[in-house]
Short mmCIF file of C-alpha atoms in Angstrom, two decimals:
data_model
loop_
_atom_site.label_atom_id
_atom_site.label_comp_id
_atom_site.label_asym_id
_atom_site.label_seq_id
_atom_site.Cartn_x
_atom_site.Cartn_y
_atom_site.Cartn_z
CA UNK A 1203 -32.13 6.01 6.22
CA UNK A 1204 -31.26 9.54 8.11
CA UNK A 1205 -30.97 10.75 11.74
CA UNK A 1206 -30.79 7.78 13.75
CA UNK A 1207 -31.69 6.17 10.78
CA UNK A 1208 -28.62 4.15 10.30
CA UNK A 1209 -28.79 2.45 14.06
CA UNK A 1210 -32.84 2.03 13.18
CA UNK A 1211 -32.08 -0.16 10.25
CA UNK A 1212 -29.40 -1.94 12.55
CA UNK A 1213 -32.01 -3.18 15.56
CA UNK A 1214 -34.82 -3.45 13.14
CA UNK A 1215 -32.67 -6.36 11.12
CA UNK A 1216 -31.42 -7.63 14.56
CA UNK A 1217 -35.54 -8.22 15.79
CA UNK A 1218 -36.40 -9.38 12.06
CA UNK A 1219 -34.61 -12.61 12.21
CA UNK A 1220 -37.35 -15.67 12.54
CA UNK A 1221 -35.61 -18.54 10.21
CA UNK A 1222 -31.76 -18.09 10.70
CA UNK A 1223 -29.96 -19.08 14.26
CA UNK A 1224 -27.90 -15.85 14.82
CA UNK A 1225 -28.22 -12.62 12.68
CA UNK A 1226 -25.11 -10.30 12.28
CA UNK A 1227 -26.42 -6.09 10.91
CA UNK A 1228 -23.76 -4.39 9.65
CA UNK A 1229 -25.61 -0.51 8.65
CA UNK A 1230 -22.97 2.19 7.19
CA UNK A 1231 -23.48 5.77 7.25
CA UNK A 1232 -21.65 7.91 5.12
CA UNK A 1233 -21.04 11.77 3.96
CA UNK A 1234 -18.71 12.41 2.54
CA UNK A 1235 -17.43 15.86 0.41
CA UNK A 1236 -15.19 16.18 -3.00
CA UNK A 1237 -13.05 18.33 -4.63
CA UNK A 1238 -11.56 18.52 -8.23
CA UNK A 1239 -9.49 21.14 -9.78
CA UNK A 1240 -7.32 20.79 -13.30
CA UNK A 1241 -4.89 23.80 -14.58
CA UNK A 1242 -5.02 25.34 -11.21
CA UNK A 1243 -8.74 25.37 -11.10
CA UNK A 1244 -11.50 24.09 -9.72
CA UNK A 1245 -13.49 21.90 -11.32
CA UNK A 1246 -16.00 20.58 -9.75
CA UNK A 1247 -17.38 19.99 -6.39
CA UNK A 1248 -19.48 18.22 -4.24
CA UNK A 1249 -21.02 16.33 -1.50
CA UNK A 1250 -23.09 12.77 -1.08
CA UNK A 1251 -24.41 11.01 1.59
CA UNK A 1252 -24.49 7.16 1.43
CA UNK A 1253 -26.35 4.60 3.88
CA UNK A 1254 -25.67 0.30 3.45
CA UNK A 1255 -27.53 -2.20 5.71
CA UNK A 1256 -25.34 -5.76 5.44
CA UNK A 1257 -26.96 -8.51 6.85
CA UNK A 1258 -25.60 -11.89 7.83
CA UNK A 1259 -27.89 -14.59 8.84
CA UNK A 1260 -26.33 -17.53 10.06
CA UNK A 1261 -27.23 -21.58 10.10
CA UNK A 1262 -25.11 -24.06 11.30
CA UNK A 1263 -21.67 -23.55 9.68
CA UNK A 1264 -23.01 -21.65 6.95
CA UNK A 1265 -23.71 -18.14 6.80
CA UNK A 1266 -25.69 -15.99 3.97
CA UNK A 1267 -24.87 -12.26 3.35
CA UNK A 1268 -27.08 -9.77 1.71
CA UNK A 1269 -25.88 -5.91 1.68
CA UNK A 1270 -28.58 -3.17 0.04
CA UNK A 1271 -27.55 0.08 0.08
CA UNK A 1272 -30.43 2.85 0.44
CA UNK A 1273 -34.17 2.93 0.73
CA UNK A 1274 -34.20 0.44 3.64
CA UNK A 1275 -37.48 1.60 5.13
CA UNK A 1276 -39.25 -1.32 6.98
CA UNK A 1277 -40.28 -4.28 4.44
CA UNK A 1278 -37.50 -3.25 2.82
CA UNK A 1279 -34.72 -4.06 6.02
CA UNK A 1280 -37.08 -7.79 6.29
CA UNK A 1281 -36.49 -8.28 2.59
CA UNK A 1282 -33.37 -8.29 3.27
CA UNK A 1283 -32.83 -10.23 6.43
CA UNK A 1284 -35.22 -12.97 4.52
CA UNK A 1285 -32.94 -12.88 1.98
CA UNK A 1286 -30.25 -13.32 3.83
CA UNK A 1287 -31.50 -16.48 5.75
CA UNK A 1288 -32.51 -17.88 2.75
CA UNK A 1289 -28.71 -17.61 1.15
CA UNK A 1290 -28.09 -19.12 4.57
CA UNK A 1291 -29.86 -22.23 4.38
CA UNK A 1292 -28.81 -23.20 0.85
CA UNK A 1293 -25.27 -22.14 1.52
CA UNK A 1294 -23.08 -24.96 2.31
CA UNK A 1295 -20.86 -25.61 5.91
CA UNK A 1296 -18.23 -22.94 5.66
CA UNK A 1297 -14.31 -23.19 6.17
CA UNK A 1298 -14.16 -20.28 9.11
CA UNK A 1299 -17.44 -21.58 10.74
CA UNK A 1300 -17.85 -19.96 14.70
CA UNK A 1301 -20.09 -19.03 17.16
CA UNK A 1302 -21.57 -15.87 16.73
CA UNK A 1303 -19.93 -14.06 18.97
CA UNK A 1304 -21.95 -12.34 22.15
CA UNK A 1305 -22.29 -9.34 24.19
CA UNK A 1306 -24.39 -8.34 26.74
CA UNK A 1307 -27.36 -6.70 25.32
CA UNK A 1308 -26.07 -3.03 26.70
CA UNK A 1309 -26.02 -0.35 24.04
CA UNK A 1310 -22.52 1.01 23.82
CA UNK A 1311 -21.52 4.90 24.57
CA UNK A 1312 -22.81 7.55 21.27
CA UNK A 1313 -25.45 4.27 19.98
CA UNK A 1314 -28.34 6.88 20.21
CA UNK A 1315 -27.12 9.35 18.31
CA UNK A 1316 -27.51 10.43 14.37
CA UNK A 1317 -24.40 9.43 12.43
CA UNK A 1318 -20.87 12.02 12.22
CA UNK A 1319 -21.49 13.89 8.98
CA UNK A 1320 -19.09 16.23 7.22
CA UNK A 1321 -20.34 19.23 5.25
CA UNK A 1322 -19.39 20.34 2.04
CA UNK A 1323 -18.51 23.80 4.11
CA UNK A 1324 -16.13 22.30 6.15
CA UNK A 1325 -13.85 22.03 3.36
CA UNK A 1326 -13.75 26.43 3.21
CA UNK A 1327 -10.79 26.88 5.01
CA UNK A 1328 -8.92 24.09 2.98
CA UNK A 1329 -10.62 26.02 -0.30
CA UNK A 1330 -9.26 28.98 0.58
CA UNK A 1331 -5.54 27.33 1.19
CA UNK A 1332 -5.78 26.09 -2.18
CA UNK A 1333 -7.00 28.88 -3.84
CA UNK A 1334 -3.53 30.92 -2.28
CA UNK A 1335 -1.89 27.68 -3.67
CA UNK A 1336 -3.09 28.27 -7.48
CA UNK A 1337 -1.93 31.32 -7.14
CA UNK A 1338 1.24 30.64 -6.31
CA UNK A 1339 1.85 28.17 -9.07
CA UNK A 1340 0.48 30.87 -12.00
CA UNK A 1341 2.92 33.40 -10.28
CA UNK A 1342 5.87 30.39 -11.25
CA UNK A 1343 4.27 28.89 -14.41
CA UNK A 1344 3.38 25.90 -13.06
CA UNK A 1345 -0.46 24.05 -12.92
CA UNK A 1346 -1.69 21.75 -10.29
CA UNK A 1347 -3.92 18.76 -10.54
CA UNK A 1348 -5.69 16.95 -8.16
CA UNK A 1349 -8.41 15.97 -5.12
CA UNK A 1350 -9.05 16.01 -1.75
CA UNK A 1351 -12.24 14.55 0.64
CA UNK A 1352 -13.69 14.78 3.68
CA UNK A 1353 -15.29 11.52 4.69
CA UNK A 1354 -16.67 10.69 8.19
CA UNK A 1355 -17.80 7.15 8.49
CA UNK A 1356 -20.28 6.09 11.27
CA UNK A 1357 -20.62 1.84 11.34
CA UNK A 1358 -23.24 0.21 13.56
CA UNK A 1359 -23.21 -2.85 14.08
CA UNK A 1360 -25.76 -5.17 16.25
CA UNK A 1361 -26.16 -9.02 16.81
CA UNK A 1362 -29.05 -12.05 17.89
CA UNK A 1363 -26.45 -12.03 20.59
CA UNK A 1364 -26.03 -9.24 22.05
CA UNK A 1365 -23.59 -7.42 20.79
CA UNK A 1366 -24.24 -3.19 20.51
CA UNK A 1367 -21.08 -1.20 18.74
CA UNK A 1368 -20.69 2.04 17.26
CA UNK A 1369 -17.72 3.26 15.31
CA UNK A 1370 -17.05 6.59 14.16
CA UNK A 1371 -14.79 6.70 11.76
CA UNK A 1372 -13.21 10.43 9.93
CA UNK A 1373 -11.07 10.73 6.97
CA UNK A 1374 -9.43 12.91 4.56
CA UNK A 1375 -7.81 12.88 1.48
CA UNK A 1376 -5.24 15.22 -0.48
CA UNK A 1377 -4.06 13.84 -4.18
CA UNK A 1378 -1.43 16.66 -5.51
CA UNK A 1379 0.12 16.70 -8.63
CA UNK A 1380 2.17 19.14 -10.17
CA UNK A 1381 3.64 18.59 -13.86
CA UNK A 1382 6.91 20.93 -14.68
CA UNK A 1383 7.82 23.23 -17.33
CA UNK A 1384 9.53 20.69 -19.41
CA UNK A 1385 6.69 17.80 -18.67
CA UNK A 1386 8.22 16.43 -15.42
CA UNK A 1387 5.43 15.79 -13.37
CA UNK A 1388 5.55 15.20 -8.69
CA UNK A 1389 3.65 14.28 -6.67
CA UNK A 1390 2.77 15.00 -2.97
CA UNK A 1391 0.17 12.54 -1.05
CA UNK A 1392 -2.54 13.32 2.54
CA UNK A 1393 -4.19 11.65 4.55
CA UNK A 1394 -5.65 12.75 8.25
CA UNK A 1395 -8.46 13.18 9.81
CA UNK A 1396 -8.98 15.78 8.74
CA UNK A 1397 -8.25 18.10 5.87
CA UNK A 1398 -8.53 21.87 7.11
CA UNK A 1399 -6.36 21.27 10.25
CA UNK A 1400 -3.28 20.88 7.55
CA UNK A 1401 -0.87 23.37 5.33
CA UNK A 1402 -0.92 21.98 1.74
CA UNK A 1403 1.74 22.74 -0.13
CA UNK A 1404 2.84 22.05 -3.88
CA UNK A 1405 5.20 18.82 -4.49
CA UNK A 1406 8.77 19.92 -5.53
CA UNK A 1407 8.77 18.61 -9.17
CA UNK A 1408 13.17 18.65 -9.09
CA UNK A 1409 16.05 19.51 -11.59
CA UNK A 1410 15.39 19.87 -15.72
CA UNK A 1411 18.66 17.98 -16.06
CA UNK A 1412 17.01 14.04 -17.47
CA UNK A 1413 19.94 11.37 -17.26
CA UNK A 1414 19.40 7.59 -19.30
CA UNK A 1415 20.51 4.70 -17.58
CA UNK A 1416 19.96 1.09 -18.04
CA UNK A 1417 17.87 -1.65 -16.04
CA UNK A 1418 20.21 -3.21 -13.78
CA UNK A 1419 20.47 -2.95 -10.04
CA UNK A 1420 20.46 0.20 -8.37
CA UNK A 1421 20.45 1.31 -4.56
CA UNK A 1422 16.87 3.03 -3.89
CA UNK A 1423 15.49 5.46 -1.75
CA UNK A 1424 11.95 4.75 -1.39
CA UNK A 1425 9.95 6.93 -0.06
CA UNK A 1426 6.93 6.81 3.20
CA UNK A 1427 4.23 6.28 0.72
CA UNK A 1428 5.66 2.91 -1.99
CA UNK A 1429 6.85 1.53 1.17
CA UNK A 1430 3.35 1.68 2.54
CA UNK A 1431 2.30 0.01 -0.88
CA UNK A 1432 4.84 -2.71 -0.87
CA UNK A 1433 3.20 -3.73 2.89
CA UNK A 1434 0.09 -3.42 1.99
CA UNK A 1435 0.82 -6.19 -0.34
CA UNK A 1436 2.65 -8.36 2.20
CA UNK A 1437 -0.59 -7.63 5.41
CA UNK A 1438 -3.29 -8.72 2.57
CA UNK A 1439 -0.88 -11.72 1.95
CA UNK A 1440 -0.26 -12.59 5.73
CA UNK A 1441 -3.66 -14.81 5.95
CA UNK A 1442 -3.24 -17.77 7.31
CA UNK A 1443 -6.30 -19.58 5.76
CA UNK A 1444 -4.79 -18.65 2.14
CA UNK A 1445 -1.76 -21.64 1.70
CA UNK A 1446 -1.10 -20.70 -1.69
CA UNK A 1447 0.71 -17.34 -0.19
CA UNK A 1448 4.81 -16.59 0.33
CA UNK A 1449 4.09 -16.58 4.21
CA UNK A 1450 2.12 -20.54 3.64
CA UNK A 1451 0.96 -22.49 6.17
CA UNK A 1452 2.10 -20.46 9.08
CA UNK A 1453 5.72 -22.70 9.19
CA UNK A 1454 7.61 -19.16 8.14
CA UNK A 1455 6.27 -17.99 11.63
CA UNK A 1456 9.56 -17.50 13.30
CA UNK A 1457 11.63 -16.72 11.17
CA UNK A 1458 14.15 -13.86 10.26
CA UNK A 1459 12.36 -11.74 6.84
CA UNK A 1460 15.19 -8.83 7.60
CA UNK A 1461 17.93 -7.55 9.77
CA UNK A 1462 16.64 -4.27 10.33
CA UNK A 1463 15.16 -3.99 13.25
CA UNK A 1464 11.41 -3.16 12.00
CA UNK A 1465 8.42 -3.92 13.18
CA UNK A 1466 5.44 -3.87 11.55
CA UNK A 1467 2.00 -3.32 13.33
CA UNK A 1468 -1.12 -2.68 13.29
CA UNK A 1469 -3.45 -0.73 16.91
CA UNK A 1470 -7.37 0.93 16.21
CA UNK A 1471 -5.31 3.14 18.72
CA UNK A 1472 -2.39 4.20 17.65
CA UNK A 1473 -1.84 8.41 18.05
CA UNK A 1474 -3.61 9.89 14.69
CA UNK A 1475 -4.13 6.79 13.25
CA UNK A 1476 -8.07 5.27 14.68
CA UNK A 1477 -9.75 2.87 13.28
CA UNK A 1478 -12.69 0.60 14.79
CA UNK A 1479 -11.29 -1.53 17.97
CA UNK A 1480 -13.63 -4.24 16.82
CA UNK A 1481 -13.93 -6.70 14.30
CA UNK A 1482 -16.41 -5.64 10.36
CA UNK A 1483 -16.04 -8.21 7.97
CA UNK A 1484 -19.11 -7.32 4.91
CA UNK A 1485 -18.34 -10.19 2.77
CA UNK A 1486 -16.69 -13.56 2.75
CA UNK A 1487 -12.91 -13.59 2.70
CA UNK A 1488 -9.76 -15.51 3.40
CA UNK A 1489 -8.33 -12.38 6.00
CA UNK A 1490 -11.18 -12.27 7.60
CA UNK A 1491 -14.92 -13.65 8.88
CA UNK A 1492 -18.81 -12.78 9.39
CA UNK A 1493 -18.90 -14.98 12.13
CA UNK A 1494 -15.84 -12.77 13.57
CA UNK A 1495 -18.12 -9.79 13.53
CA UNK A 1496 -17.72 -7.37 16.95
CA UNK A 1497 -14.80 -9.54 18.26
CA UNK A 1498 -12.31 -6.53 19.70
CA UNK A 1499 -9.33 -5.96 17.89
CA UNK A 1500 -5.81 -4.70 20.00
CA UNK A 1501 -2.31 -4.31 19.15
CA UNK A 1502 -0.97 -7.14 17.19
CA UNK A 1503 3.07 -6.93 16.04
CA UNK A 1504 2.95 -8.77 12.30
CA UNK A 1505 7.14 -8.91 12.34
CA UNK A 1506 8.61 -7.92 15.65
CA UNK A 1507 12.09 -7.08 14.81
CA UNK A 1508 12.68 -8.62 11.88
CA UNK A 1509 11.32 -11.42 12.67
CA UNK A 1510 7.66 -12.90 11.57
CA UNK A 1511 6.17 -13.46 14.09
CA UNK A 1512 1.74 -13.14 13.52
CA UNK A 1513 -0.64 -13.72 9.87
CA UNK A 1514 -3.94 -12.64 10.15
CA UNK A 1515 -6.11 -15.26 11.95
CA UNK A 1516 -9.53 -16.02 12.40
CA UNK A 1517 -10.88 -17.38 15.74
CA UNK A 1518 -10.87 -20.58 12.95
CA UNK A 1519 -7.69 -20.83 12.07
CA UNK A 1520 -6.67 -19.79 15.87
CA UNK A 1521 -8.77 -23.07 16.39
CA UNK A 1522 -7.35 -25.19 14.30
CA UNK A 1523 -3.64 -23.87 14.93
CA UNK A 1524 -3.84 -23.00 18.89
CA UNK A 1525 -2.88 -19.23 18.55
CA UNK A 1526 -3.76 -16.13 19.18
CA UNK A 1527 -6.78 -14.94 17.11
CA UNK A 1528 -5.21 -11.66 15.55
CA UNK A 1529 -8.25 -10.22 13.24
CA UNK A 1530 -7.40 -8.19 10.34
CA UNK A 1531 -6.99 -4.19 11.41
CA UNK A 1532 -7.19 -1.36 9.37
CA UNK A 1533 -4.66 0.71 9.94
CA UNK A 1534 -0.67 -0.30 9.41
CA UNK A 1535 2.72 0.86 10.75
CA UNK A 1536 6.28 -0.15 10.02
CA UNK A 1537 8.07 1.38 12.25
CA UNK A 1538 12.15 1.19 13.52
CA UNK A 1539 15.09 3.05 15.72
CA UNK A 1540 15.68 5.68 12.50
CA UNK A 1541 15.51 8.92 13.44
CA UNK A 1542 17.17 10.23 9.50
CA UNK A 1543 14.18 12.61 7.64
CA UNK A 1544 14.44 11.71 3.79
CA UNK A 1545 16.43 14.21 3.60
CA UNK A 1546 18.89 13.32 5.63
CA UNK A 1547 19.39 10.22 4.12
CA UNK A 1548 19.78 12.05 0.48
CA UNK A 1549 22.91 13.95 2.00
CA UNK A 1550 24.54 10.35 2.95
CA UNK A 1551 23.85 9.00 -0.04
CA UNK A 1552 26.87 8.64 -3.22
CA UNK A 1553 24.58 7.51 -5.37
CA UNK A 1554 20.63 6.37 -5.73
CA UNK A 1555 17.68 6.46 -6.93
CA UNK A 1556 14.69 7.85 -5.51
CA UNK A 1557 10.80 7.50 -6.59
CA UNK A 1558 8.04 9.48 -6.22
CA UNK A 1559 5.34 7.44 -5.78
CA UNK A 1560 4.31 3.23 -7.29
CA UNK A 1561 1.75 2.52 -9.14
CA UNK A 1562 0.37 -0.22 -11.54
CA UNK A 1563 1.12 -3.34 -8.57
CA UNK A 1564 0.61 -6.52 -9.85
CA UNK A 1565 0.73 -9.74 -7.82
CA UNK A 1566 2.60 -12.11 -10.72
CA UNK A 1567 3.70 -15.15 -7.75
CA UNK A 1568 2.18 -15.66 -4.95
CA UNK A 1569 4.79 -17.78 -3.43
CA UNK A 1570 7.36 -15.62 -3.62
CA UNK A 1571 4.74 -12.07 -3.16
CA UNK A 1572 6.81 -11.13 -6.38
CA UNK A 1573 4.72 -7.85 -7.89
CA UNK A 1574 5.22 -5.86 -11.24
CA UNK A 1575 5.21 -2.19 -11.19
CA UNK A 1576 5.76 1.50 -12.43
CA UNK A 1577 6.82 4.36 -10.84
CA UNK A 1578 4.50 7.35 -11.41
CA UNK A 1579 5.57 10.35 -11.70
CA UNK A 1580 8.97 11.23 -11.98
CA UNK A 1581 12.57 9.82 -10.26
CA UNK A 1582 15.11 11.82 -9.32
CA UNK A 1583 19.10 11.23 -9.77
CA UNK A 1584 20.82 11.50 -6.08
CA UNK A 1585 25.02 11.72 -6.29
CA UNK A 1586 26.51 12.77 -3.67
CA UNK A 1587 23.85 13.64 -1.53
CA UNK A 1588 22.45 15.96 -3.72
CA UNK A 1589 20.05 15.37 -6.58
CA UNK A 1590 21.59 16.09 -9.44
CA UNK A 1591 18.23 14.31 -12.20
CA UNK A 1592 16.14 12.56 -13.40
CA UNK A 1593 15.69 9.44 -14.87
CA UNK A 1594 12.22 8.00 -16.89
CA UNK A 1595 10.36 6.72 -14.28
CA UNK A 1596 10.83 2.40 -14.15
CA UNK A 1597 9.15 -1.07 -14.32
CA UNK A 1598 10.66 -3.04 -12.01
CA UNK A 1599 10.16 -6.89 -10.45
CA UNK A 1600 11.10 -6.99 -6.75
CA UNK A 1601 8.87 -8.90 -3.45
CA UNK A 1602 8.28 -6.66 -0.72
CA UNK A 1603 10.10 -9.79 1.37
CA UNK A 1604 13.21 -9.63 -0.42
CA UNK A 1605 12.93 -6.42 -0.51
CA UNK A 1606 12.94 -6.60 3.68
CA UNK A 1607 15.89 -8.93 3.39
CA UNK A 1608 18.09 -5.63 1.77
CA UNK A 1609 17.23 -3.58 3.66
CA UNK A 1610 20.15 -1.05 4.33
CA UNK A 1611 18.44 1.82 6.45
CA UNK A 1612 15.18 3.26 7.62
CA UNK A 1613 14.47 6.81 8.62
CA UNK A 1614 11.81 8.05 10.53
CA UNK A 1615 8.42 6.77 10.43
CA UNK A 1616 5.45 9.67 9.20
CA UNK A 1617 1.81 9.11 8.35
CA UNK A 1618 1.61 8.45 4.44
CA UNK A 1619 -1.09 8.06 1.92
CA UNK A 1620 -0.13 4.96 -0.13
CA UNK A 1621 -0.77 5.66 -4.10
CA UNK A 1622 -1.89 2.54 -4.82
CA UNK A 1623 -4.38 1.99 -2.51
CA UNK A 1624 -4.53 5.25 -1.74
CA UNK A 1625 -8.48 4.29 -2.14
CA UNK A 1626 -8.96 1.44 -0.06
CA UNK A 1627 -6.14 1.42 2.38
CA UNK A 1628 -5.54 5.06 3.74
CA UNK A 1629 -4.25 4.38 7.52
CA UNK A 1630 -0.62 4.31 7.03
CA UNK A 1631 2.09 5.86 8.64
CA UNK A 1632 5.78 4.31 6.68
CA UNK A 1633 9.23 5.64 6.88
CA UNK A 1634 11.48 5.60 4.28
CA UNK A 1635 14.01 2.89 2.98
CA UNK A 1636 17.13 2.54 1.24
CA UNK A 1637 17.21 -1.06 -0.03
CA UNK A 1638 20.25 -2.66 -1.88
CA UNK A 1639 20.76 -4.24 -5.44
CA UNK A 1640 16.41 -3.13 -6.32
CA UNK A 1641 15.89 -4.73 -10.06
CA UNK A 1642 14.95 -2.46 -12.39
CA UNK A 1643 13.32 -4.20 -15.44
CA UNK A 1644 12.79 -1.77 -18.41
CA UNK A 1645 12.92 2.26 -18.46
CA UNK A 1646 9.90 3.91 -19.30
CA UNK A 1647 10.99 6.16 -22.25
#
């Protein structure tokens, strides 16, 4: 697909639908420029252009989904539709079946425009800033390693029921690691719509003093990136259709999860975190339904003032429970009344651990959302309001839900890049959190 090919592909797919009762076509056109560097020098750079078409055919209460990347001419689109229709006829009834949403058949603004595109030239101002950073690092005997990407995705959605929708999604990502001279690294990550609008700085590697501590329970200050990784796990466990999670069949709705006045929400129109204002489901999942493609999204509060108020519901689960349809949204914000920065919270700390980021989070027990994971790229020791040393990275076993119940302070919410989820879920804004009795199971010496 090129030029207006993405739009053409969805229109062609819908027109080619013959034997199915309905059809939804989703075309994604993605252009991406990226950089990698190591040892204060650029190592690779490149530009990619990817096109993908997903066709969902509906036959009664069944659906067939097929997708193809690239090479989508008239014949291949028709073959894709036929394959989806065949898959729908062979599939059994879907538990989330619902009538396809309807539209008025009119083209939305920008429908006929070609897909948005980034270019490698767009990264030139960023590269200039990066080379200055390399020069500074050399002068201080440091080495920088990392990755940056500027991407723009244009999505077209059309259906036999008259839907015509288009969304343009820019995403810029920076992942920067700075090992210190004594071998202890530090990390910083950024997620913004446009990388050229940010000033980058090397992360502070902190003190060289190393302190050994035994496993146990510690007060921990979680930076926004770490909070984002944990809240995304909580969010993905909030599918009302999955009864094997910490939220079960929805019986915990109305339960207070934390005394902290925190609100967790998604909003497609959140400033700086804008995302698609309509549901896009390219495959079957517990937290999304291919039958709901194109349904409008609006601000949804999952936790309000510390109380669980909503779960992720398809139209099918909403109809079964009599509760509102609350689809998953491609951003996540945790907010509260706290106005203190992480630096302010450090200054008011008697003794606590401050991890740089979290990594390798894995489910241990879905019914409690118990996770195991490790910290990555350094843990700082705070004593009497100052960072006095480092401790080794540690392994922990904790549940995001249980941690919310032990929040004793929340700081100022800021946009952040989750370290673990940074390849999949980039639009988050989180506050730093002070957690009591965080369970450290082992230090990784």
